[in-house]
Coordinates of N, CA and C in Angstrom, one line a residue:
Chain A
S1 N 163.5 190.3 233.4 CA 162.5 189.7 234.3 C 161.1 190.3 234.0
Q2 N 160.1 189.5 234.3 CA 158.7 189.9 234.1 C 158.3 191.0 235.0
E3 N 157.5 192.0 234.4 CA 157.0 193.0 235.3 C 155.8 192.5 236.1
L4 N 155.1 191.5 235.6 CA 154.0 190.9 236.3 C 154.4 189.4 236.4
E5 N 154.7 189.0 237.7 CA 155.0 187.6 237.9 C 153.8 186.8 238.4
Q6 N 153.5 185.7 237.8 CA 152.4 184.9 238.3 C 152.9 183.6 238.9
S7 N 152.2 183.2 240.0 CA 152.6 181.9 240.6 C 151.3 181.2 241.1
P8 N 151.2 179.9 241.0 CA 152.2 179.0 240.3 C 152.1 179.1 238.8
Q9 N 153.0 178.5 238.1 CA 152.9 178.5 236.6 C 151.8 177.6 236.2
S10 N 151.7 176.5 236.9 CA 150.6 175.5 236.6 C 150.1 174.9 237.9
L11 N 148.9 174.4 237.7 CA 148.2 173.9 238.9 C 147.2 172.8 238.5
I12 N 147.3 171.6 239.1 CA 146.4 170.5 238.9 C 145.7 170.2 240.2
V13 N 144.4 170.3 240.2 CA 143.6 170.1 241.4 C 142.5 169.1 241.1
Q14 N 142.0 168.5 242.2 CA 140.8 167.7 242.1 C 139.6 168.5 242.2
E15 N 138.5 168.2 241.5 CA 137.3 168.9 241.5 C 136.8 169.1 243.0
G16 N 136.4 170.3 243.3 CA 135.9 170.6 244.6 C 136.9 171.2 245.5
K17 N 138.2 171.2 245.1 CA 139.2 171.8 245.9 C 139.3 173.3 245.7
N18 N 139.8 174.0 246.7 CA 140.0 175.5 246.6 C 141.4 175.7 246.1
L19 N 141.6 176.8 245.4 CA 143.0 177.2 244.9 C 143.2 178.7 244.9
T20 N 144.4 179.1 244.9 CA 144.8 180.5 244.8 C 145.9 180.7 243.8
I21 N 145.7 181.7 243.0 CA 146.8 182.2 242.0 C 147.2 183.6 242.4
N22 N 148.5 183.8 242.4 CA 149.0 185.1 242.7 C 149.6 185.8 241.6
C23 N 149.6 187.2 241.6 CA 150.2 188.0 240.6 C 150.9 189.1 241.3
T24 N 152.2 189.2 241.1 CA 153.0 190.2 241.8 C 153.7 191.1 240.8
S25 N 153.6 192.4 241.1 CA 154.1 193.4 240.2 C 155.4 194.0 240.7
S26 N 156.2 194.3 239.7 CA 157.5 195.0 240.0 C 157.4 196.5 240.2
K27 N 156.2 197.0 239.9 CA 155.9 198.4 240.0 C 154.6 198.6 240.8
T28 N 154.4 199.9 241.2 CA 153.2 200.2 241.9 C 152.0 199.9 241.0
L29 N 151.0 199.2 241.6 CA 149.8 198.9 240.8 C 148.7 200.0 241.0
Y30 N 148.2 200.5 240.0 CA 147.1 201.4 240.1 C 145.8 200.8 239.6
G31 N 145.8 199.5 239.3 CA 144.7 198.8 238.9 C 145.2 197.5 238.3
L32 N 144.3 196.5 238.3 CA 144.7 195.2 237.8 C 143.5 194.5 237.2
Y33 N 143.8 193.8 236.1 CA 142.7 193.0 235.4 C 143.1 191.5 235.6
W34 N 142.0 190.7 235.7 CA 142.2 189.3 235.6 C 141.4 188.8 234.3
Y35 N 142.1 187.9 233.6 CA 141.5 187.3 232.4 C 141.6 185.8 232.5
K36 N 140.7 185.1 231.7 CA 140.8 183.7 231.6 C 140.9 183.4 230.1
Q37 N 141.8 182.4 229.8 CA 141.9 182.0 228.4 C 141.7 180.5 228.3
K38 N 140.7 180.1 227.5 CA 140.6 178.7 227.2 C 141.5 178.3 226.1
Y39 N 142.0 177.1 226.2 CA 143.0 176.6 225.2 C 142.6 176.8 223.8
G40 N 143.4 177.6 223.0 CA 143.1 177.8 221.6 C 142.2 179.0 221.4
E41 N 141.8 179.7 222.4 CA 140.9 180.8 222.3 C 141.5 182.1 222.8
G42 N 140.8 183.2 222.6 CA 141.2 184.5 223.1 C 140.9 184.7 224.6
L43 N 141.4 185.8 225.2 CA 141.2 186.0 226.6 C 139.8 186.6 226.9
I44 N 139.3 186.2 228.0 CA 138.0 186.6 228.4 C 138.2 187.4 229.7
F45 N 137.6 188.6 229.8 CA 137.7 189.5 231.0 C 136.9 188.9 232.1
L46 N 137.6 188.8 233.3 CA 136.9 188.3 234.5 C 136.5 189.5 235.4
M47 N 137.5 190.2 235.8 CA 137.2 191.4 236.7 C 138.4 192.3 236.8
M48 N 138.0 193.5 237.2 CA 139.0 194.6 237.4 C 139.1 195.1 238.8
L49 N 140.2 195.3 239.3 CA 140.4 195.8 240.7 C 141.1 197.1 240.6
Q50 N 140.6 198.1 241.2 CA 141.1 199.5 241.1 C 141.7 200.1 242.3
K51 N 141.2 199.6 243.5 CA 141.7 200.3 244.7 C 142.3 199.3 245.6
G52 N 143.3 199.7 246.4 CA 143.9 198.9 247.4 C 142.9 198.3 248.3
G53 N 143.0 197.0 248.6 CA 142.1 196.4 249.5 C 140.8 195.9 248.8
E54 N 140.6 196.3 247.5 CA 139.4 196.0 246.9 C 139.3 194.5 246.6
E55 N 138.1 194.0 246.8 CA 137.8 192.5 246.6 C 136.6 192.4 245.7
K56 N 136.6 191.6 244.7 CA 135.5 191.4 243.8 C 135.3 189.9 243.6
S57 N 134.0 189.5 243.4 CA 133.7 188.1 243.2 C 132.8 188.0 241.9
H58 N 133.1 186.9 241.2 CA 132.3 186.5 240.1 C 132.0 185.0 240.2
E59 N 130.8 184.6 240.5 CA 130.5 183.3 240.7 C 131.4 182.7 241.8
K60 N 132.2 181.7 241.6 CA 133.0 181.2 242.7 C 134.5 181.7 242.6
I61 N 134.7 182.8 241.9 CA 136.0 183.3 241.7 C 136.1 184.7 242.4
T62 N 137.0 184.8 243.3 CA 137.2 186.0 244.1 C 138.6 186.6 243.9
A63 N 138.8 187.9 243.7 CA 140.1 188.5 243.5 C 140.2 189.6 244.4
K64 N 141.5 189.8 244.9 CA 141.8 190.9 245.8 C 143.0 191.6 245.3
L65 N 143.1 192.9 245.7 CA 144.2 193.7 245.3 C 144.9 194.3 246.6
D66 N 146.2 194.0 246.8 CA 146.9 194.5 247.9 C 148.0 195.5 247.3
E67 N 147.7 196.8 247.3 CA 148.6 197.7 246.6 C 149.9 197.8 247.3
K68 N 149.9 197.7 248.7 CA 151.2 197.8 249.4 C 152.1 196.7 249.0
K69 N 151.6 195.6 248.9 CA 152.4 194.4 248.5 C 152.6 194.4 246.9
Q70 N 151.9 195.2 246.2 CA 152.0 195.2 244.8 C 151.6 193.8 244.3
Q71 N 150.5 193.3 244.8 CA 150.1 192.0 244.6 C 148.6 191.8 244.5
S72 N 148.2 190.9 243.7 CA 146.8 190.5 243.6 C 146.7 189.0 243.7
S73 N 145.6 188.5 244.3 CA 145.4 187.1 244.3 C 144.0 186.8 243.8
L74 N 143.9 185.6 243.1 CA 142.6 185.1 242.6 C 142.4 183.8 243.2
H75 N 141.2 183.7 243.8 CA 140.9 182.5 244.6 C 139.6 181.8 244.0
I76 N 139.7 180.5 243.8 CA 138.6 179.8 243.3 C 138.1 178.8 244.3
T77 N 136.9 178.9 244.7 CA 136.3 178.0 245.7 C 135.6 176.9 245.1
A78 N 135.8 175.7 245.6 CA 135.1 174.5 245.1 C 135.2 174.4 243.6
S79 N 136.5 174.2 243.1 CA 136.8 174.2 241.7 C 136.0 173.2 240.9
Q80 N 135.7 173.5 239.7 CA 135.0 172.6 238.8 C 135.7 172.5 237.5
P81 N 135.5 171.4 236.7 CA 136.2 171.3 235.4 C 136.0 172.5 234.5
S82 N 134.9 173.2 234.6 CA 134.7 174.4 233.8 C 135.7 175.5 234.2
H83 N 136.3 175.5 235.3 CA 137.3 176.5 235.7 C 138.7 176.3 235.0
A84 N 138.8 175.2 234.3 CA 140.1 174.9 233.7 C 140.4 175.9 232.6
G85 N 141.7 176.2 232.5 CA 142.1 177.2 231.5 C 143.4 177.9 232.0
I86 N 143.7 179.0 231.3 CA 144.9 179.8 231.7 C 144.4 181.1 232.3
Y87 N 144.8 181.4 233.5 CA 144.5 182.7 234.1 C 145.6 183.7 234.0
L88 N 145.3 184.9 233.5 CA 146.3 185.9 233.3 C 145.9 187.2 234.0
C89 N 146.9 187.8 234.6 CA 146.7 189.1 235.2 C 147.3 190.1 234.2
G90 N 146.7 191.3 234.2 CA 147.2 192.4 233.3 C 147.1 193.7 234.0
A91 N 147.9 194.6 233.6 CA 147.9 196.0 234.2 C 148.6 196.9 233.2
G92 N 148.3 198.2 233.4 CA 149.0 199.3 232.6 C 150.4 199.5 233.3
M93 N 151.5 199.3 232.6 CA 152.8 199.3 233.3 C 153.8 200.3 232.7
G94 N 153.3 201.2 231.9 CA 154.2 202.2 231.3 C 154.8 203.1 232.3
S95 N 156.0 203.7 232.0 CA 156.6 204.7 232.8 C 156.3 206.1 232.4
G96 N 156.4 207.0 233.4 CA 156.2 208.4 233.1 C 154.7 208.7 232.7
G97 N 153.8 207.9 233.3 CA 152.4 208.2 233.1 C 151.9 207.5 231.8
S98 N 152.7 206.9 231.0 CA 152.2 206.3 229.8 C 151.5 205.0 230.2
Y99 N 150.7 204.5 229.3 CA 149.9 203.3 229.6 C 150.4 202.2 228.6
I100 N 151.0 201.2 229.1 CA 151.4 200.1 228.3 C 150.8 198.8 228.9
P101 N 149.8 198.3 228.2 CA 149.2 197.0 228.8 C 150.2 195.9 228.8
T102 N 150.3 195.3 230.0 CA 151.3 194.2 230.2 C 150.6 193.1 230.9
F103 N 150.9 191.9 230.5 CA 150.3 190.7 231.1 C 151.4 189.8 231.7
G104 N 150.9 189.0 232.7 CA 151.7 188.0 233.3 C 151.8 186.8 232.3
R105 N 152.7 185.8 232.6 CA 152.8 184.7 231.7 C 151.7 183.7 231.8
G106 N 150.8 183.9 232.9 CA 149.7 183.0 233.0 C 149.9 181.8 233.9
T107 N 148.8 181.4 234.5 CA 148.8 180.1 235.3 C 147.8 179.2 234.7
S108 N 148.4 178.0 234.3 CA 147.6 177.0 233.7 C 146.9 176.1 234.7
L109 N 145.6 176.0 234.7 CA 144.8 175.3 235.7 C 144.1 174.1 235.0
I110 N 144.3 172.9 235.6 CA 143.6 171.7 235.2 C 142.8 171.2 236.4
V111 N 141.6 170.9 236.2 CA 140.7 170.4 237.3 C 140.2 169.0 236.9
H112 N 140.7 168.1 237.7 CA 140.3 166.7 237.4 C 138.9 166.4 238.1
P113 N 138.0 165.8 237.3 CA 136.7 165.5 237.8 C 136.8 164.3 238.8
Chain B
D1 N 126.1 191.6 219.8 CA 127.4 192.2 219.3 C 128.3 191.0 218.9
A2 N 128.9 191.1 217.7 CA 129.7 190.0 217.2 C 131.1 189.9 217.9
G3 N 131.5 190.9 218.7 CA 132.8 190.8 219.3 C 133.8 191.2 218.3
V4 N 135.1 191.1 218.8 CA 136.2 191.4 217.9 C 136.4 190.3 216.9
I5 N 136.5 190.7 215.6 CA 136.6 189.7 214.5 C 138.0 189.7 213.9
Q6 N 138.6 188.6 213.8 CA 139.9 188.5 213.2 C 139.9 187.5 212.1
S7 N 140.7 187.8 211.1 CA 140.8 186.9 209.9 C 142.2 187.0 209.4
P8 N 142.7 185.9 208.8 CA 142.1 184.5 208.9 C 142.3 183.9 210.3
R9 N 141.7 182.8 210.6 CA 141.9 182.2 211.9 C 143.2 181.3 211.9
H10 N 143.5 180.8 210.7 CA 144.8 180.1 210.6 C 145.5 180.5 209.3
E11 N 146.8 180.6 209.4 CA 147.6 181.0 208.2 C 148.8 180.2 208.2
V12 N 149.1 179.5 207.1 CA 150.3 178.7 206.9 C 151.0 179.3 205.7
T13 N 152.2 179.7 205.8 CA 152.9 180.4 204.7 C 154.4 179.9 204.7
E14 N 155.0 180.3 203.6 CA 156.4 179.9 203.5 C 157.3 181.2 203.9
M15 N 158.5 180.9 204.4 CA 159.4 181.9 204.7 C 159.6 182.9 203.5
G16 N 159.6 184.2 203.8 CA 159.8 185.2 202.8 C 158.5 185.7 202.2
Q17 N 157.4 185.1 202.5 CA 156.1 185.6 202.0 C 155.5 186.7 202.8
E18 N 154.7 187.5 202.3 CA 154.0 188.5 203.0 C 152.7 188.0 203.7
V19 N 152.5 188.4 204.9 CA 151.3 187.9 205.6 C 150.6 189.1 206.1
T20 N 149.3 189.1 205.9 CA 148.4 190.2 206.4 C 147.4 189.7 207.3
L21 N 147.3 190.2 208.5 CA 146.3 189.8 209.5 C 145.3 190.9 209.6
R22 N 144.0 190.6 209.8 CA 143.0 191.6 209.8 C 142.2 191.6 211.1
C23 N 141.7 192.8 211.5 CA 140.9 192.9 212.7 C 139.8 193.9 212.6
K24 N 138.7 193.5 213.1 CA 137.5 194.5 213.2 C 137.2 194.6 214.6
P25 N 137.4 195.8 215.2 CA 137.1 195.9 216.7 C 135.6 196.0 216.9
I26 N 135.3 196.0 218.2 CA 133.9 196.2 218.6 C 133.5 197.7 218.3
S27 N 132.3 197.9 217.7 CA 131.8 199.2 217.4 C 131.7 200.1 218.7
G28 N 132.3 201.3 218.6 CA 132.2 202.2 219.7 C 133.5 202.2 220.5
H29 N 134.3 201.2 220.4 CA 135.6 201.1 221.1 C 136.6 202.0 220.5
N30 N 137.4 202.7 221.3 CA 138.3 203.7 220.8 C 139.8 203.2 220.8
S31 N 140.0 202.1 221.3 CA 141.4 201.6 221.4 C 141.5 200.2 220.8
L32 N 142.6 200.0 220.1 CA 142.8 198.6 219.5 C 144.2 198.2 219.7
F33 N 144.4 196.9 220.1 CA 145.7 196.4 220.5 C 146.0 195.2 219.6
W34 N 147.3 195.0 219.3 CA 147.8 193.8 218.6 C 148.8 193.1 219.5
Y35 N 148.5 191.8 219.8 CA 149.4 191.0 220.6 C 149.9 189.8 219.9
R36 N 151.0 189.3 220.4 CA 151.6 188.0 219.9 C 151.8 187.1 221.1
Q37 N 151.3 185.9 221.0 CA 151.4 184.9 222.1 C 152.2 183.7 221.7
T38 N 153.3 183.4 222.4 CA 154.1 182.2 222.2 C 154.3 181.5 223.6
M39 N 154.6 180.2 223.5 CA 154.9 179.5 224.7 C 156.2 180.1 225.4
M40 N 157.1 180.5 224.6 CA 158.4 181.0 225.2 C 158.2 182.4 225.9
R41 N 157.5 183.3 225.2 CA 157.4 184.7 225.7 C 156.1 185.1 226.2
G42 N 155.1 184.2 226.2 CA 153.8 184.6 226.7 C 153.1 185.6 225.8
L43 N 152.3 186.5 226.4 CA 151.5 187.5 225.6 C 152.3 188.8 225.6
E44 N 152.6 189.2 224.4 CA 153.4 190.4 224.2 C 152.6 191.5 223.4
L45 N 152.6 192.7 223.9 CA 152.0 193.8 223.2 C 152.9 194.2 222.0
L46 N 152.3 194.2 220.8 CA 153.1 194.7 219.6 C 152.9 196.2 219.4
I47 N 151.6 196.6 219.4 CA 151.3 198.0 219.1 C 149.9 198.3 219.6
Y48 N 149.6 199.5 219.9 CA 148.2 199.8 220.2 C 147.8 201.2 219.6
F49 N 146.6 201.3 219.2 CA 146.1 202.6 218.7 C 145.0 203.1 219.6
N50 N 144.9 204.4 219.6 CA 143.8 205.1 220.3 C 143.3 206.1 219.3
N51 N 142.0 206.0 219.1 CA 141.3 206.9 218.1 C 142.1 206.8 216.8
N52 N 142.4 205.6 216.4 CA 143.1 205.3 215.1 C 144.5 205.8 215.0
V53 N 145.1 206.3 216.0 CA 146.4 206.8 216.0 C 147.3 205.9 216.8
P54 N 148.5 205.5 216.2 CA 149.4 204.6 217.0 C 150.0 205.3 218.2
I55 N 149.8 204.7 219.4 CA 150.2 205.3 220.6 C 151.6 204.7 221.0
D56 N 151.7 203.4 220.9 CA 153.0 202.8 221.3 C 153.2 201.6 220.4
D57 N 154.4 201.6 219.7 CA 154.7 200.5 218.9 C 156.1 200.0 219.3
S58 N 156.5 200.2 220.5 CA 157.8 199.7 221.0 C 157.9 198.2 221.0
G59 N 156.7 197.5 221.0 CA 156.8 196.1 221.0 C 156.9 195.4 219.6
M60 N 156.8 196.2 218.5 CA 157.0 195.7 217.2 C 158.4 195.2 217.0
P61 N 158.6 193.9 216.7 CA 159.9 193.3 216.7 C 160.9 194.0 215.8
E62 N 160.5 194.3 214.6 CA 161.5 194.9 213.7 C 160.7 195.5 212.5
D63 N 161.5 196.0 211.6 CA 160.9 196.7 210.5 C 160.0 195.8 209.6
R64 N 160.2 194.5 209.7 CA 159.4 193.6 208.9 C 157.9 193.7 209.3
F65 N 157.6 194.2 210.5 CA 156.3 194.3 211.0 C 155.7 195.7 210.9
S66 N 154.5 195.8 210.4 CA 153.9 197.1 210.3 C 152.4 197.0 210.6
A67 N 151.8 198.0 211.1 CA 150.4 198.0 211.4 C 149.7 199.3 211.0
K68 N 148.5 199.1 210.6 CA 147.7 200.3 210.2 C 146.3 200.3 210.7
M69 N 145.7 201.4 210.9 CA 144.3 201.5 211.3 C 143.7 202.7 210.5
P70 N 143.3 202.4 209.3 CA 142.8 203.4 208.4 C 141.5 204.1 208.9
N71 N 140.7 203.3 209.7 CA 139.5 203.9 210.2 C 139.1 203.1 211.5
A72 N 138.1 203.6 212.2 CA 137.7 203.0 213.5 C 137.3 201.6 213.5
S73 N 137.0 201.0 212.3 CA 136.4 199.7 212.3 C 137.3 198.7 211.6
F74 N 138.6 199.0 211.4 CA 139.5 198.1 210.7 C 140.9 198.3 211.0
S75 N 141.7 197.3 211.2 CA 143.1 197.4 211.4 C 143.8 196.2 210.7
T76 N 145.0 196.4 210.3 CA 145.8 195.3 209.7 C 147.2 195.2 210.4
L77 N 147.7 194.0 210.5 CA 149.1 193.8 210.9 C 149.8 193.0 209.8
K78 N 150.8 193.6 209.3 CA 151.5 193.0 208.1 C 152.9 192.6 208.5
I79 N 153.3 191.4 208.0 CA 154.7 190.9 208.2 C 155.3 190.7 206.8
Q80 N 156.3 191.4 206.5 CA 156.9 191.2 205.2 C 158.4 191.5 205.3
P81 N 159.3 190.5 205.0 CA 159.0 189.1 204.7 C 158.8 188.3 206.0
S82 N 158.0 187.3 206.0 CA 157.8 186.5 207.2 C 159.0 185.5 207.4
E83 N 159.2 185.1 208.6 CA 160.3 184.2 209.0 C 159.7 183.2 210.0
P84 N 160.3 182.0 210.0 CA 159.8 180.9 210.9 C 159.6 181.4 212.4
R85 N 160.5 182.3 212.8 CA 160.4 182.7 214.2 C 159.1 183.6 214.5
D86 N 158.4 184.0 213.4 CA 157.2 184.8 213.5 C 156.0 183.9 213.9
S87 N 156.2 182.6 213.8 CA 155.1 181.7 214.1 C 154.6 181.9 215.5
A88 N 153.3 182.1 215.6 CA 152.7 182.4 216.9 C 151.2 182.6 216.7
V89 N 150.5 182.8 217.8 CA 149.1 183.2 217.7 C 149.1 184.8 217.9
Y90 N 148.4 185.4 217.0 CA 148.3 186.9 217.0 C 146.9 187.3 217.4
F91 N 146.8 188.1 218.5 CA 145.5 188.5 218.9 C 145.3 190.0 218.7
C92 N 144.1 190.3 218.4 CA 143.7 191.7 218.3 C 142.7 191.9 219.5
A93 N 142.7 193.0 220.1 CA 141.8 193.3 221.2 C 141.3 194.8 221.1
S94 N 140.1 195.1 221.5 CA 139.7 196.5 221.5 C 139.1 196.8 222.9
S95 N 139.0 198.1 223.2 CA 138.7 198.6 224.5 C 138.1 200.0 224.4
T96 N 137.5 200.4 225.6 CA 137.0 201.8 225.7 C 138.0 202.6 226.6
L97 N 139.2 202.2 226.5 CA 140.3 202.9 227.3 C 140.2 204.4 227.2
G98 N 140.1 205.0 228.4 CA 140.1 206.5 228.4 C 138.7 207.1 228.2
L99 N 137.7 206.3 227.7 CA 136.4 206.9 227.6 C 135.7 207.0 228.9
A100 N 134.9 208.0 229.0 CA 134.1 208.2 230.3 C 133.2 207.0 230.6
G101 N 133.4 206.5 231.8 CA 132.5 205.4 232.2 C 133.1 204.0 231.7
G102 N 134.2 204.0 230.9 CA 134.8 202.8 230.5 C 135.7 202.2 231.5
R103 N 135.7 200.9 231.7 CA 136.6 200.3 232.7 C 138.0 200.1 232.1
G104 N 138.0 200.1 230.7 CA 139.3 199.8 230.1 C 139.6 198.4 229.9
E105 N 138.7 197.5 230.2 CA 139.0 196.1 230.0 C 139.1 195.8 228.5
Q106 N 139.9 194.8 228.1 CA 140.0 194.6 226.7 C 139.2 193.4 226.3
F107 N 138.6 193.4 225.1 CA 137.9 192.4 224.5 C 138.7 191.8 223.4
F108 N 139.0 190.5 223.5 CA 139.9 189.8 222.6 C 139.2 189.1 221.5
G109 N 139.8 189.1 220.3 CA 139.4 188.3 219.2 C 139.8 186.9 219.4
P110 N 139.4 186.0 218.5 CA 139.8 184.5 218.7 C 141.2 184.2 218.3
G111 N 141.9 185.2 217.7 CA 143.3 185.0 217.3 C 143.5 184.4 215.9
T112 N 144.7 184.7 215.4 CA 145.1 184.1 214.1 C 146.4 183.3 214.4
R113 N 146.3 182.0 214.1 CA 147.4 181.1 214.4 C 148.3 181.1 213.1
L114 N 149.5 181.7 213.2 CA 150.4 181.8 212.1 C 151.5 180.8 212.1
T115 N 151.7 180.1 211.1 CA 152.8 179.1 210.9 C 153.6 179.5 209.7
V116 N 154.9 179.8 209.9 CA 155.8 180.1 208.8 C 156.8 179.0 208.7
L117 N 156.7 178.4 207.5 CA 157.5 177.2 207.3 C 158.9 177.6 206.7

């Protein structure tokens, strides 16, 4: 099973609609990263959440971290075609204090104009 | 800044051939990561270096894979001999992981798309 589970796996929305992507961890989260990947390209860093309850925004994208639920959500308001791509969450998931960068499988987002 | 540079961008080779992928990290970054991305398995960490020293290579599939980082500005991932199941996109990323003031986010290169026939 995946240590970081993302849902949904894919999402198709109409331009202007709001949407939410979730990332659930099988272990305690001490911090979490969100990245975006355009098709055929490398990952681009969006934001990092370090503390429980922390919320950050970048343009129309907002992410929250709920440490108790071992979960993070990424919310896009008034989606645009430029938001299309694959969104991945990532965290250090090693045991015994080791740091092993781990990523979710990603959520593929398509925004229809 | 040029960002993380990877070469080649595309590689097509025949089974059994040696393949070498190259990466130049961002200057000043102390950590370098090699990943493999496939539809079936997603993004998998192969190995990462901190200050040119391999820290974790548990993701390296088998002895056919090897990685080196001879200095802070260059790393290679070698597959010898290559097999069709090695076909994937290989990403290199660098970071300021552990450095004072660094957030630890990774900066990814554009990837090398490897096809083994």
